[in-house]
């Protein structure tokens, strides 16, 4: 029993359910069960809608699981197109939840096989988006739990710091790790973030496969979106 309790504590910072009341978790579940639809995909910022509704965005390396996470949060199988082929999401894709919150799937970075010009175009688009949206309430930076924060992720964190956007790290694919490995990546990630005062101090350890961590992440998003 004490051993189990100790083990739970070491992941407490990554499963922030305890931060929320049961009412808040239930409200978040209900909110994400509301109708959600594809709004638009744009390859340049001219096509973006006005900034009257709050937006939260999902960023991270190609293949980290951004599209899968949007599907898991909304319990839709095919809302955002997930793919085994890295670099699939090449536009800024927007989804509208319950007519009141936009979920934004940003182009992935760090896809080695993409031509340099294409990579730069995706990154420029992502960066321009970060600087151009006063209604952007938070960016969720996804990091593959198997790899932790890599060089390209550090660059993305620096870009977020520069853009002065509120951001929070979400570790993905937790189902691929054993418990001890989860603990190690959580500790290493928290350490990497401790040097970044603009980072939101909580992590979310998630799996789009099993749904682990989704309840807390939904609550985080609602709080950020309507703060
Ligand atoms: N085991 C496991 N696999 C996952 C999880 N999330 C995503 N994947 C897989 O990872 C691959 C990439 O997922 P996507 O959601 O397409 O990743 P993405 O970040 O949107 O990729 P790009 O659009 O290319 O930037 C797919 O094969 C998914 O099935 C997860 O939580 N667990
Ligand atoms: Mg994608």
mmCIF file of C-alpha atoms in Angstrom, residues 31-143:
data_model
loop_
_atom_site.group_PDB
_atom_site.id
_atom_site.type_symbol
_atom_site.label_atom_id
_atom_site.label_comp_id
_atom_site.label_asym_id
_atom_site.label_seq_id
_atom_site.Cartn_x
_atom_site.Cartn_y
_atom_site.Cartn_z
ATOM 1 C CA UNK A 31 -18.678 19.942 -23.137
ATOM 2 C CA UNK A 32 -16.491 17.656 -25.258
ATOM 3 C CA UNK A 33 -19.435 15.373 -25.975
ATOM 4 C CA UNK A 34 -21.223 18.277 -27.683
ATOM 5 C CA UNK A 35 -21.301 18.416 -31.488
ATOM 6 C CA UNK A 36 -17.957 19.100 -33.118
ATOM 7 C CA UNK A 37 -17.240 19.694 -36.778
ATOM 8 C CA UNK A 38 -14.463 20.477 -39.194
ATOM 9 C CA UNK A 39 -14.443 24.222 -39.746
ATOM 10 C CA UNK A 40 -11.677 24.784 -42.270
ATOM 11 C CA UNK A 41 -8.136 24.007 -43.328
ATOM 12 C CA UNK A 42 -5.906 26.805 -44.517
ATOM 13 C CA UNK A 43 -2.438 26.906 -46.009
ATOM 14 C CA UNK A 44 -2.057 30.615 -45.369
ATOM 15 C CA UNK A 45 -3.270 32.859 -42.600
ATOM 16 C CA UNK A 46 -5.479 34.953 -44.883
ATOM 17 C CA UNK A 47 -8.112 32.257 -44.760
ATOM 18 C CA UNK A 48 -8.484 32.195 -40.976
ATOM 19 C CA UNK A 49 -11.811 33.147 -39.427
ATOM 20 C CA UNK A 50 -12.234 36.238 -37.279
ATOM 21 C CA UNK A 51 -11.004 36.179 -33.700
ATOM 22 C CA UNK A 52 -14.314 36.414 -31.888
ATOM 23 C CA UNK A 53 -14.231 32.836 -30.531
ATOM 24 C CA UNK A 54 -11.573 31.434 -28.192
ATOM 25 C CA UNK A 55 -9.043 29.039 -29.715
ATOM 26 C CA UNK A 56 -6.728 26.398 -28.283
ATOM 27 C CA UNK A 57 -4.053 24.931 -30.533
ATOM 28 C CA UNK A 58 -2.162 21.643 -30.681
ATOM 29 C CA UNK A 59 1.439 21.727 -31.822
ATOM 30 C CA UNK A 60 4.310 19.260 -31.886
ATOM 31 C CA UNK A 61 6.532 17.085 -34.009
ATOM 32 C CA UNK A 62 5.135 15.367 -36.999
ATOM 33 C CA UNK A 63 3.623 12.026 -35.968
ATOM 34 C CA UNK A 64 3.510 12.916 -32.249
ATOM 35 C CA UNK A 65 -0.242 12.351 -32.222
ATOM 36 C CA UNK A 66 -1.882 15.786 -32.592
ATOM 37 C CA UNK A 67 -4.707 14.664 -34.850
ATOM 38 C CA UNK A 68 -5.253 11.506 -32.780
ATOM 39 C CA UNK A 69 -5.460 13.599 -29.619
ATOM 40 C CA UNK A 70 -8.150 15.851 -31.106
ATOM 41 C CA UNK A 71 -10.094 12.742 -32.081
ATOM 42 C CA UNK A 72 -9.677 11.237 -28.600
ATOM 43 C CA UNK A 73 -10.686 14.432 -26.794
ATOM 44 C CA UNK A 74 -13.869 14.664 -28.828
ATOM 45 C CA UNK A 75 -14.422 10.895 -28.999
ATOM 46 C CA UNK A 76 -14.582 11.075 -32.778
ATOM 47 C CA UNK A 77 -12.769 8.501 -34.855
ATOM 48 C CA UNK A 78 -12.138 10.492 -37.975
ATOM 49 C CA UNK A 79 -12.619 14.158 -37.177
ATOM 50 C CA UNK A 80 -8.952 15.061 -37.566
ATOM 51 C CA UNK A 81 -7.150 12.835 -40.022
ATOM 52 C CA UNK A 82 -4.576 10.733 -38.217
ATOM 53 C CA UNK A 83 -1.980 8.960 -40.275
ATOM 54 C CA UNK A 84 0.957 6.600 -40.035
ATOM 55 C CA UNK A 85 2.584 8.742 -42.674
ATOM 56 C CA UNK A 86 4.419 11.593 -40.906
ATOM 57 C CA UNK A 87 3.766 15.083 -42.163
ATOM 58 C CA UNK A 88 0.157 14.343 -42.979
ATOM 59 C CA UNK A 89 -1.364 17.481 -41.510
ATOM 60 C CA UNK A 90 0.062 20.241 -43.684
ATOM 61 C CA UNK A 91 -2.411 22.970 -43.061
ATOM 62 C CA UNK A 92 -3.807 24.743 -40.074
ATOM 63 C CA UNK A 93 -6.989 22.745 -39.510
ATOM 64 C CA UNK A 94 -9.736 24.107 -37.321
ATOM 65 C CA UNK A 95 -12.572 22.312 -35.595
ATOM 66 C CA UNK A 96 -15.511 23.946 -33.904
ATOM 67 C CA UNK A 97 -16.722 22.485 -30.626
ATOM 68 C CA UNK A 98 -20.293 23.263 -29.635
ATOM 69 C CA UNK A 99 -20.249 26.489 -31.634
ATOM 70 C CA UNK A 100 -18.076 28.149 -28.997
ATOM 71 C CA UNK A 101 -14.504 26.867 -28.933
ATOM 72 C CA UNK A 102 -12.116 26.310 -31.832
ATOM 73 C CA UNK A 103 -9.623 23.447 -31.657
ATOM 74 C CA UNK A 104 -6.653 24.080 -33.935
ATOM 75 C CA UNK A 105 -4.461 21.319 -35.378
ATOM 76 C CA UNK A 106 -1.141 22.964 -36.326
ATOM 77 C CA UNK A 107 1.270 21.551 -38.918
ATOM 78 C CA UNK A 108 3.868 19.225 -37.375
ATOM 79 C CA UNK A 109 7.558 20.062 -37.348
ATOM 80 C CA UNK A 110 10.699 17.957 -37.562
ATOM 81 C CA UNK A 111 9.653 15.636 -40.350
ATOM 82 C CA UNK A 112 13.048 14.675 -41.772
ATOM 83 C CA UNK A 113 11.807 13.459 -45.142
ATOM 84 C CA UNK A 114 9.886 16.605 -46.026
ATOM 85 C CA UNK A 115 11.710 18.911 -48.412
ATOM 86 C CA UNK A 116 13.334 21.781 -46.517
ATOM 87 C CA UNK A 117 11.199 24.353 -48.317
ATOM 88 C CA UNK A 118 8.016 22.544 -47.283
ATOM 89 C CA UNK A 119 9.219 22.205 -43.688
ATOM 90 C CA UNK A 120 9.953 25.889 -43.535
ATOM 91 C CA UNK A 121 6.549 26.714 -44.966
ATOM 92 C CA UNK A 122 4.771 24.657 -42.276
ATOM 93 C CA UNK A 123 6.900 26.206 -39.539
ATOM 94 C CA UNK A 124 6.373 29.737 -40.809
ATOM 95 C CA UNK A 125 2.660 29.105 -40.913
ATOM 96 C CA UNK A 126 2.702 27.797 -37.338
ATOM 97 C CA UNK A 127 4.763 30.713 -36.092
ATOM 98 C CA UNK A 128 2.622 33.279 -37.902
ATOM 99 C CA UNK A 129 -0.445 31.678 -36.371
ATOM 100 C CA UNK A 130 1.067 31.958 -32.862
ATOM 101 C CA UNK A 131 1.732 35.646 -33.282
ATOM 102 C CA UNK A 132 -1.464 36.562 -35.037
ATOM 103 C CA UNK A 133 -4.280 35.319 -32.818
ATOM 104 C CA UNK A 134 -5.313 37.476 -29.859
ATOM 105 C CA UNK A 135 -8.038 34.878 -29.158
ATOM 106 C CA UNK A 136 -5.466 32.070 -28.771
ATOM 107 C CA UNK A 137 -5.956 30.996 -25.181
ATOM 108 C CA UNK A 138 -3.362 28.253 -24.955
ATOM 109 C CA UNK A 139 -1.080 26.081 -27.017
ATOM 110 C CA UNK A 140 -0.751 22.437 -26.104
ATOM 111 C CA UNK A 141 2.707 21.308 -27.110
ATOM 112 C CA UNK A 142 2.666 17.566 -27.626
ATOM 113 C CA UNK A 143 5.771 15.547 -26.834
#
